[in-house]
PDB file of C-alpha atoms in Angstrom:
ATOM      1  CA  UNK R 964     -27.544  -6.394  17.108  1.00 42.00           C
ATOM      2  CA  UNK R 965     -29.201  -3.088  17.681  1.00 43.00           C
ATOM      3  CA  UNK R 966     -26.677  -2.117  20.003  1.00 35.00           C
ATOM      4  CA  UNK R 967     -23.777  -2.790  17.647  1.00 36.00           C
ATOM      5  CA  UNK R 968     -25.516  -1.038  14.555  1.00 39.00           C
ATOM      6  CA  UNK R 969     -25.877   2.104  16.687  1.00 42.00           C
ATOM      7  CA  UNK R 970     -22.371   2.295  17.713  1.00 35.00           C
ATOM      8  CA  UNK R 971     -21.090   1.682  14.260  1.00 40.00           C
ATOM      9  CA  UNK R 972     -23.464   4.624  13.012  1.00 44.00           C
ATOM     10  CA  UNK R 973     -22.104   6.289  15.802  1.00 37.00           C
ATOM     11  CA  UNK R 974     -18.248   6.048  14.895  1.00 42.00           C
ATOM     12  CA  UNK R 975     -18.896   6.859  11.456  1.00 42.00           C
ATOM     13  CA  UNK R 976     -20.559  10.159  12.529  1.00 50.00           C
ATOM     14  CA  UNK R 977     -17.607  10.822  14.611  1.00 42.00           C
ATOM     15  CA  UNK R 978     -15.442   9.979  11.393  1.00 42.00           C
ATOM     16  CA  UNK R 979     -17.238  12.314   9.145  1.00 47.00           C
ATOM     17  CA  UNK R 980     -17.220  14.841  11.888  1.00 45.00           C
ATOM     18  CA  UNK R 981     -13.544  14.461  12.083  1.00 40.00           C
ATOM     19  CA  UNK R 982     -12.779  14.995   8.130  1.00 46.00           C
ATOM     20  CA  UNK R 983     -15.212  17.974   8.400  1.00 49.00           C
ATOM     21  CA  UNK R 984     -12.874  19.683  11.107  1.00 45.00           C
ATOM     22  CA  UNK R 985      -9.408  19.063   9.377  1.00 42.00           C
ATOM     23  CA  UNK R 986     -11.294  20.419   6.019  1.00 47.00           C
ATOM     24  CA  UNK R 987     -12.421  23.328   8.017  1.00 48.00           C
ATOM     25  CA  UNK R 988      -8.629  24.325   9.519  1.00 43.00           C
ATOM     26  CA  UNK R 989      -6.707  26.935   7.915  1.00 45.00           C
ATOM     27  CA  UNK R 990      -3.893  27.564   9.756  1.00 43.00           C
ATOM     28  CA  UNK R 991      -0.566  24.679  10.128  1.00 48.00           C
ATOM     29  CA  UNK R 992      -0.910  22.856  13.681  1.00 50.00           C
ATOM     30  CA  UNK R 993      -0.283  19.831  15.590  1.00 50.00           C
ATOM     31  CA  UNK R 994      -3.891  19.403  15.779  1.00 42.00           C
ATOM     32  CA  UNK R 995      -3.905  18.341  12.362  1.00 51.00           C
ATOM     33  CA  UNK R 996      -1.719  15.474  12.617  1.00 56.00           C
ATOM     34  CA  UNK R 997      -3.563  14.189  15.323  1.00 62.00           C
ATOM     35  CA  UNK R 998      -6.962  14.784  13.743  1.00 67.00           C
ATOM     36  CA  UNK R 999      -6.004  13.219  10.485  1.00 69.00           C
ATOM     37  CA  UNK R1000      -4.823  10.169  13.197  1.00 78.00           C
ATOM     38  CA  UNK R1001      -7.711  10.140  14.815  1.00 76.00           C
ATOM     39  CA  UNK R1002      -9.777   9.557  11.684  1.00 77.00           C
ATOM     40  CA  UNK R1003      -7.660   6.214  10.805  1.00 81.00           C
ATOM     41  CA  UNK R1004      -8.045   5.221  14.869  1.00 79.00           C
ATOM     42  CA  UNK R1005     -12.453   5.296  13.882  1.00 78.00           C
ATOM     43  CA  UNK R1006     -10.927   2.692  10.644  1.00 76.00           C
ATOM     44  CA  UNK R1007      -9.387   0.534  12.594  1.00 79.00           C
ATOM     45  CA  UNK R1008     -11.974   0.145  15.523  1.00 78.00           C
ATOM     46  CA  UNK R1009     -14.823   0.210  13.228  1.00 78.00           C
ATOM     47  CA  UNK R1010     -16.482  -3.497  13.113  1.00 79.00           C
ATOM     48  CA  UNK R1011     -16.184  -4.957   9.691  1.00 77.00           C
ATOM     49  CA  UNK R1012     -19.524  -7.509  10.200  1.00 78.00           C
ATOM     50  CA  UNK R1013     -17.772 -10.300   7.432  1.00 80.00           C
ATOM     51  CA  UNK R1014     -17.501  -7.520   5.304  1.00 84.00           C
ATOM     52  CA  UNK R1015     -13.735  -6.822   5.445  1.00 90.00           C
ATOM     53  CA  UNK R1016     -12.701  -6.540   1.280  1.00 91.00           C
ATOM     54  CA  UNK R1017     -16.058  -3.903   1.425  1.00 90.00           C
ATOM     55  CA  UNK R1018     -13.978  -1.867   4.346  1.00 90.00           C
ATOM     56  CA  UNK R1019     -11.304  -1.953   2.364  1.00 93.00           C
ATOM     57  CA  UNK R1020     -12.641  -0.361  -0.552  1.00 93.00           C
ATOM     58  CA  UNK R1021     -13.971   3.006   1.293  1.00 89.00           C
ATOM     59  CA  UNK R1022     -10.470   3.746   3.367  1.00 91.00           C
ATOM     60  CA  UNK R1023      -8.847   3.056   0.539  1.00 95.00           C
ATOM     61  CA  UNK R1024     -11.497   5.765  -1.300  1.00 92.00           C
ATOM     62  CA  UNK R1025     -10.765   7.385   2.108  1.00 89.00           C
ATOM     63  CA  UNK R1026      -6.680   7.301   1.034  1.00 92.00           C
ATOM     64  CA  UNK R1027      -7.266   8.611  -2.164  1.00 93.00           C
ATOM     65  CA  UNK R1028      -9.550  11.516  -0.502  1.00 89.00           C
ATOM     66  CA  UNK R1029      -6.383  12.205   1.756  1.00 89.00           C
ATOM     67  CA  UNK R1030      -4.180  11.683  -0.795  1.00 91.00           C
ATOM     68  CA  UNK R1031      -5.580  13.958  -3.431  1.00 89.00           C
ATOM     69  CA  UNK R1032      -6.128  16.898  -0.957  1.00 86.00           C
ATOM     70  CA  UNK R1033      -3.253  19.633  -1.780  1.00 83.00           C
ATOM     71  CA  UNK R1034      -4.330  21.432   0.966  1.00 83.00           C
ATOM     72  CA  UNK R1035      -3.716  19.170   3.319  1.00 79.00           C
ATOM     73  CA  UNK R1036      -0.455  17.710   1.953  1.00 78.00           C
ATOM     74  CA  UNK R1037       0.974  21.154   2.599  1.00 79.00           C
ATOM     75  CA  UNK R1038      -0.126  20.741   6.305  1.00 79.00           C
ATOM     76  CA  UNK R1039       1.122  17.683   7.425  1.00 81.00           C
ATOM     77  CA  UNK R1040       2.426  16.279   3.861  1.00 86.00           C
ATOM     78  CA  UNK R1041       2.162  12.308   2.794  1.00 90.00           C
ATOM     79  CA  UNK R1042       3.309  10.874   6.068  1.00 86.00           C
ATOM     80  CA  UNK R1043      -0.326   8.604   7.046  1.00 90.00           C
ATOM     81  CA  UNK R1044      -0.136   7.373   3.700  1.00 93.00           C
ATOM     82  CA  UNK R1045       1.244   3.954   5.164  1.00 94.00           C
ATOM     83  CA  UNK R1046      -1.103   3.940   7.917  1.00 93.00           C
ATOM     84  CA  UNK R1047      -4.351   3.947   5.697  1.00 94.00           C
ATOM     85  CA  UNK R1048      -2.586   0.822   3.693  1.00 96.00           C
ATOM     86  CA  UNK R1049      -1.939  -0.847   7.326  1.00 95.00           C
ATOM     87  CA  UNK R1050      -5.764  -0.848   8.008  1.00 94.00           C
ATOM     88  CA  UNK R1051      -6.338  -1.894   3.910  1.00 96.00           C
ATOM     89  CA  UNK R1052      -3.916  -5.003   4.048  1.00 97.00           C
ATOM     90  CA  UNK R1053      -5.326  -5.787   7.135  1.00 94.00           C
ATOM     91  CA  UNK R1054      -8.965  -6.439   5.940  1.00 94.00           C
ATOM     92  CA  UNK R1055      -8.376  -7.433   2.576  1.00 96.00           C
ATOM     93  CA  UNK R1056      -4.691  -8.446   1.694  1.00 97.00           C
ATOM     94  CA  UNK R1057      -6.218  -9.574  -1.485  1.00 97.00           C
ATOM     95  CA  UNK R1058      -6.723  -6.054  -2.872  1.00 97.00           C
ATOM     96  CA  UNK R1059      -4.152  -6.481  -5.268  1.00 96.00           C
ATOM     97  CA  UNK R1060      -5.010  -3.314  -6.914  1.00 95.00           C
ATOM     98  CA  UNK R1061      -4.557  -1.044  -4.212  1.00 96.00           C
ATOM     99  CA  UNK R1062      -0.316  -2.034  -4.136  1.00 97.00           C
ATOM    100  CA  UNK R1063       0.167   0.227  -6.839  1.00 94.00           C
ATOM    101  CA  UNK R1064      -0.548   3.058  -4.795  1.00 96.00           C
ATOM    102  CA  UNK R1065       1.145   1.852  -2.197  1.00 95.00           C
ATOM    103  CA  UNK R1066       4.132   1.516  -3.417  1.00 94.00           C
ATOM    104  CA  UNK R1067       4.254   5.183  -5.053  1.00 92.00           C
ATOM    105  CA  UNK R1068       2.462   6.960  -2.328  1.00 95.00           C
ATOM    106  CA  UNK R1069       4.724   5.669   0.720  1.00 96.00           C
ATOM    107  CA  UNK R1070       8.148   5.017  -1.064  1.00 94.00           C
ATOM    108  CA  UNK R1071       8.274   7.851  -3.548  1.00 92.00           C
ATOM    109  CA  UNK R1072       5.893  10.798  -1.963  1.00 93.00           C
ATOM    110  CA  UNK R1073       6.382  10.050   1.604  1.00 93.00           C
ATOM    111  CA  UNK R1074      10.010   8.722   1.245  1.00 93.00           C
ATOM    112  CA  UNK R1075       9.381   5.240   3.364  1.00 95.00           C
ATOM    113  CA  UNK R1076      10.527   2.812   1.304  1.00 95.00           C
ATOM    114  CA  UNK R1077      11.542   0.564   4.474  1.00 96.00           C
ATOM    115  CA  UNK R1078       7.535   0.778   5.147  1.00 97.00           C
ATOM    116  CA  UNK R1079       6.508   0.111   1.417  1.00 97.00           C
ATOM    117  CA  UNK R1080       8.402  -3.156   1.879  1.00 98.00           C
ATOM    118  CA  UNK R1081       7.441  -4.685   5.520  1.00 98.00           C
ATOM    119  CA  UNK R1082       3.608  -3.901   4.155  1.00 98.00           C
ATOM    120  CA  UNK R1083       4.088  -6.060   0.751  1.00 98.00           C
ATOM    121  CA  UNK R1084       5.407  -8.220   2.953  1.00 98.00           C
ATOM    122  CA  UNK R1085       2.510  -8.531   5.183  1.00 97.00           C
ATOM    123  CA  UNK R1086       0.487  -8.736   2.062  1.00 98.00           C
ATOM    124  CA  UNK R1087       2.699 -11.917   0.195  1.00 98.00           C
ATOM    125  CA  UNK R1088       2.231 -13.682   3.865  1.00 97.00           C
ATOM    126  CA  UNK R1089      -1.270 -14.589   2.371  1.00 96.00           C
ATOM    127  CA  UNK R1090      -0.575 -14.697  -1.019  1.00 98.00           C
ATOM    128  CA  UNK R1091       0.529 -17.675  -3.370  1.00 97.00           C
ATOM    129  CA  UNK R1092       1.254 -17.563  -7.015  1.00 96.00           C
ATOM    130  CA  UNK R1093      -2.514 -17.847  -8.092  1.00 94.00           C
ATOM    131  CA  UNK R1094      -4.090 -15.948  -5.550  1.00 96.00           C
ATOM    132  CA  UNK R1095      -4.832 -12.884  -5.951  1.00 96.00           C
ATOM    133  CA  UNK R1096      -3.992 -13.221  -9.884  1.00 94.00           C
ATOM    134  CA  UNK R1097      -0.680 -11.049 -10.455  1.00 96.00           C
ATOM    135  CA  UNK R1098       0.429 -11.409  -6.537  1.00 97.00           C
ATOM    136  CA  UNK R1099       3.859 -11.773  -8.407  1.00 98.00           C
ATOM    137  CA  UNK R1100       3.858  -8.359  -9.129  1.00 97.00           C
ATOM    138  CA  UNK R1101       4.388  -7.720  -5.640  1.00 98.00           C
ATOM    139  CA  UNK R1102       7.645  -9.566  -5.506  1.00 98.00           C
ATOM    140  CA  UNK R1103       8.386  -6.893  -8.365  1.00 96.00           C
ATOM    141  CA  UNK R1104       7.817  -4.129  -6.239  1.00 96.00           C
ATOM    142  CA  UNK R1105       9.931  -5.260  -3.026  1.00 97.00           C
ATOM    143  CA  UNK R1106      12.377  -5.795  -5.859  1.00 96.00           C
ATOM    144  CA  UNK R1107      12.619  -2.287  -7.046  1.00 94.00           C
ATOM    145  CA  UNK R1108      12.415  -0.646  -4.113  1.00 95.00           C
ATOM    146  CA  UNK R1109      14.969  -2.681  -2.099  1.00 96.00           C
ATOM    147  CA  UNK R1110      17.147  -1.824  -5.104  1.00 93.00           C
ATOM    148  CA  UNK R1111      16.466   1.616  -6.187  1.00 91.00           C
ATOM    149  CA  UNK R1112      15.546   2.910  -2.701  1.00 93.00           C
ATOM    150  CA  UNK R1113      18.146   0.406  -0.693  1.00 93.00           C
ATOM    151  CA  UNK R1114      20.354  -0.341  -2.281  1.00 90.00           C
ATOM    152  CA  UNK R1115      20.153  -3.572  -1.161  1.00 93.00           C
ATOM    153  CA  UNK R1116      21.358  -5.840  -4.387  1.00 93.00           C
ATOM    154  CA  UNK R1117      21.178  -9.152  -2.773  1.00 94.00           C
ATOM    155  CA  UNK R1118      17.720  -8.849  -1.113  1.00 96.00           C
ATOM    156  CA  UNK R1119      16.553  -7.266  -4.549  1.00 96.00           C
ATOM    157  CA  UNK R1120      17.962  -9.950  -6.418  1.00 95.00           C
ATOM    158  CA  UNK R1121      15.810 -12.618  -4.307  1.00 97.00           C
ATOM    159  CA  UNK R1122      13.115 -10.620  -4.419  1.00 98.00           C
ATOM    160  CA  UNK R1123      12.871 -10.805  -8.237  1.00 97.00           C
ATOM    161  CA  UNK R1124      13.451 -14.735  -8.133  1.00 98.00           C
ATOM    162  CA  UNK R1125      10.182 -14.854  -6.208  1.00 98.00           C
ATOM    163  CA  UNK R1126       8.649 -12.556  -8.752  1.00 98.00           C
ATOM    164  CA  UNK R1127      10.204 -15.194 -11.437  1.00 98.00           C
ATOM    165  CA  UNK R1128       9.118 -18.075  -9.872  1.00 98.00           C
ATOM    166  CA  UNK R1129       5.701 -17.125  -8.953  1.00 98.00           C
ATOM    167  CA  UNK R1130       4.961 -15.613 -12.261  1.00 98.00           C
ATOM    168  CA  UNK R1131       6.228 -19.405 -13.982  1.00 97.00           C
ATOM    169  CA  UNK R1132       3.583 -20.805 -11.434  1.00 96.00           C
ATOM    170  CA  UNK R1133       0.928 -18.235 -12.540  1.00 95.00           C
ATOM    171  CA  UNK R1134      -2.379 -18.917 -14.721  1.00 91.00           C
ATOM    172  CA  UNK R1135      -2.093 -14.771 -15.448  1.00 92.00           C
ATOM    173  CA  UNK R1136      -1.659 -13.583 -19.203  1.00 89.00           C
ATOM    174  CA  UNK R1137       1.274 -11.530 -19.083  1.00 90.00           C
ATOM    175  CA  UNK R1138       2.941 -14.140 -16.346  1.00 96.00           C
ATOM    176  CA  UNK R1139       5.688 -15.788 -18.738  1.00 95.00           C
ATOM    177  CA  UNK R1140       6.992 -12.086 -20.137  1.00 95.00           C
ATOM    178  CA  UNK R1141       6.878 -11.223 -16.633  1.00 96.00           C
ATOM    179  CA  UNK R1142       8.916 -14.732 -15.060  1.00 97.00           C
ATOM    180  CA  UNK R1143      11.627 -13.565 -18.154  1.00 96.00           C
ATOM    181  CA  UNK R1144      11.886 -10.413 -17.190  1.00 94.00           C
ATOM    182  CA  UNK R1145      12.229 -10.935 -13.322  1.00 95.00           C
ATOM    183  CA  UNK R1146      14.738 -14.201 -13.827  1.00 96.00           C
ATOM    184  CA  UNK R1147      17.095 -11.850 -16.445  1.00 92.00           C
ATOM    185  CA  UNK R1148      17.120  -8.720 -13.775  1.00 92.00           C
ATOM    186  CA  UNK R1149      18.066 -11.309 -11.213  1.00 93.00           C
ATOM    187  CA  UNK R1150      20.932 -12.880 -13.196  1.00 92.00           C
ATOM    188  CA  UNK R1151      21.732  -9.139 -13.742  1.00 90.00           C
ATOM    189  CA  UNK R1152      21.849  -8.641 -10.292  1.00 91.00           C
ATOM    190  CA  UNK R1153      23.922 -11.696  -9.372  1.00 88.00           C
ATOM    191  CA  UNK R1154      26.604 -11.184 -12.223  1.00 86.00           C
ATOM    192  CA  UNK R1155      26.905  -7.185 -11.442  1.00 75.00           C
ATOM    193  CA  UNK R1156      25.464  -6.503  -8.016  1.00 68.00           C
ATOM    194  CA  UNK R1157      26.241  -2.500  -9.814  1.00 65.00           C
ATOM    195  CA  UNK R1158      24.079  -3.610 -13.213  1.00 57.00           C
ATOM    196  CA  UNK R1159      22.548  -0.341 -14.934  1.00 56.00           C
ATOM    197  CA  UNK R1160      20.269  -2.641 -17.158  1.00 54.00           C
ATOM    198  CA  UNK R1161      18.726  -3.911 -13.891  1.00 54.00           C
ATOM    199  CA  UNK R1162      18.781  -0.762 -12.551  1.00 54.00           C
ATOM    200  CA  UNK R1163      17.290   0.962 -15.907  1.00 52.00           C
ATOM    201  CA  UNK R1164      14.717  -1.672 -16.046  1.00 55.00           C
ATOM    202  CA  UNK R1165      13.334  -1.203 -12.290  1.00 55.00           C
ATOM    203  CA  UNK R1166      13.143   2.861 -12.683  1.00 48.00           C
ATOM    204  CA  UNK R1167      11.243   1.852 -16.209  1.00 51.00           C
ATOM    205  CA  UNK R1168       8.742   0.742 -13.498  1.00 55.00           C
ATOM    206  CA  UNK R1169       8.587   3.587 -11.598  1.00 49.00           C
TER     207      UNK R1169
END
């Protein structure tokens, strides 16, 4: 146990030393990148000890830290952005408040909306209709971006069935406006794969 509690201390010291160096660079460089990359690597590796939804709290206070730097985003822009949400999905895919970030930061800012959707994905793999409350919200997500981003009608439309019939099986407040809404934009979808009130309504959302 000893053993294991020194080398976690000793990969977060290498993590903090890492964020100190990129912090510390003025100049635009490879090195970076791969510093940046080397700080989610230390994430990753670092044992969780049963406490996984407690690891995914700090990267994702980590993400925002990234995130929120403007120097940095001039330097190597919003591209890790998906890789900080691969190591929060991974040990909590319950964090049903972190999507929302998600799905702006790697879809609109980073331009990955192929990403955005193979990690809510990964996420709904664990998910059912009560669990996390508002997990259908995710289904509204993949929704909008496979049509707003894709352009893919008939994987959108499916995707806001799920959202639909999820939401119907939901305890959540809001669940029933939210089953409407997703069953109408469906319909919308499979009447006028071209529909601008389905379309209107999903860039409402974003």
């Amino acid at each position: 146990m000893i053993l294991i509690i020194s080398i976690t201390s000793l990969q977060f010291s290498r993590l903090q030393q890492l964020k100190s160096d990129v912090e510390k660079v003025d100049n635009t460089n490879p090195w970076i990148q791969n510093t940046a990359e080397q700080q989610l690597d230390i994430l990753r590796l670092l044992p969780k000890f049963g406490y996984k939804n407690i690891f995914a709290d700090w990267t994702f206070l980590n993400f925002l830290q990234y995130f929120g730097d403007s120097n940095l985003r001039q330097k190597i822009g919003y591209s890790l952005s998906a890789n900080y949400f691969e190591v929060i999905i991974d040990s909590d895919p319950y964090f049903i408040e972190s999507y929302e970030f998600l799905v702006n930061s790697i879809s609109i800012y980073a331009g990955q909306p192929q990403k955005t959707i193979s990690l809510l994905e990964k996420g709904l793999e664990t998910m059912t209709p009560n669990v996390p409350q508002h997990s259908y919200l995710l289904w509204r997500h993949k929704g909008t971006d496979e049509l707003l981003f894709l352009g893919d009608t008939q994987s959108a439309q499916k995707s806001y069935e799920m959202a639909a019939n999820w939401a119907e099986q939901s305890s959540a407040e809001d669940s029933f406006s939210v089953a409407a809404l997703s069953r109408q934009t469906a319909k919308f979808l499979e009447a006028a794969p071209n529909s601008n009130p389905a379309q209107i309504s999903a860039w409402s959302e974003v």
